[in-house]
Amino acid sequence: APGCANYLGGDVWFTFVAPAVGAITLQTSSSGGLGDTGMALYSAATCATGITLIDCNDDASGLGFFSRISAGGLVPGATYYVRVWGYGGASGTFNICAIEPPPPPANDNPCGAIDLSPGTSCTLINYTNVNATNTSGIPDPGCAGYSGGDVWFKFTAPASGLVTLRSTAGTLNNIGLAIYSATVCVTRRMVYALKSSEASRPWPWITSIPRWMRTALSVRTRALSLSLIHISEPTRRTPI
């Protein structure tokens, strides 16, 4: 089973070929029949082998109980599979479309994360999540109303083992952050997640291990400012 939207069968399938931008937005809506959909996106070697779930969505469309998936990091020219069903086994007609979005930000995925260098003062730089997609293959952070549209940053812990992350409002005034440890960009373990009201606090880190930061933005088409500040001599360290 897909794992969302109370799947009880009665599904239908669609395919699309990933465009050159490597991203897609899938949207369902009402045609006067079915009033509540679930939708899942899959990669596959063929229609019968190697089918792997990428994302599953219930009601993210903004159109009542209809589904929306925005996915990045797709392989241009590869065929992907889309599964749609009625919530709880309901049946009826519905609309579906696939939209090729404008190119996402360069740091839309972990392997494109922007490097933040810890310093002794806070220098705020403006960033954006305009056209950012959901990051495939990583569980949702579990805070701050995460619904996709995230961008990524990375930093290496300084010698003190302590950093403070500090954000300010741009056109966006409510963000969430999730912190991950990683040896490479494709292998991550979340170590902390927080909402915007907690977005300035120290953490102790293991020196020289890269840390990956997912900025989960509740509003997909807003800009943000985010910085990293290094506190060289903390008076107290609190274990994670």
Phi, psi and omega in degrees: 000149183298325178102010176211168173057034173048055182295124176229024180098191180071036184266158172232160189235149176223161174230158170211157175259125184299131179286174184299331181290344178073026181214156181207149170241126179250133187222132170251157179204174185281141170241014180097000180248267180294135184251359185203116182246162164237153182213142178225145179247135183228148163260158182197147174291314173218177181294347183240356184223149172064030182283124184232128179292130175259313182203155179220138184218147177256289192232038186271007187287336190080006180241059181075232186260033181256160192260152176212133175232126171247119185234135174242180179070020178280157180272113180305134180088349179278151179268132178240158186242138182238127182247128181233140179213165174274136180306128178068020179089007179295157181227160180151181180274157178203166173257150174215144176217157175240127185242130173275110184282164170300162181303136178285170176300156181300332181258034180293332181233159186304323183287351173253016184304138177281134182280126174252126182260117178302137179227184181266355176219164185265115176245106184280134179234139183279131174231171183219154171244020177303125180069012176292151182246172172289140178277119183285147172082006179236128180303148177302146184298328177091018176210169172059028175060039184302128175218028178101191181069038183264155173232163191235146175226163177218155173208158174254132183299136178285176184299329180289342183074019184221133174226158170237128176264131184226128179236153174227164183285136165255244168276351176251131182238016179211106182233166170234152178233144172229134183252133182235143168266150183199145170265326173224163188291344182263000178233112188226148172229122181288133180246340177195146174225146182209160176262176190296329181292347179249016192279019172217097181200153182273150170227142170277139179232162171281126184299139172075006174266124180299143175240139183247134186241119177263121177263106184267116187251124182293331179252123191287334190242046179234159177263163179214161171243139183212138178220169178233132180235139183261124174259114193282323184230080180291148180272343181206140177241133180252122180301150176289000000 
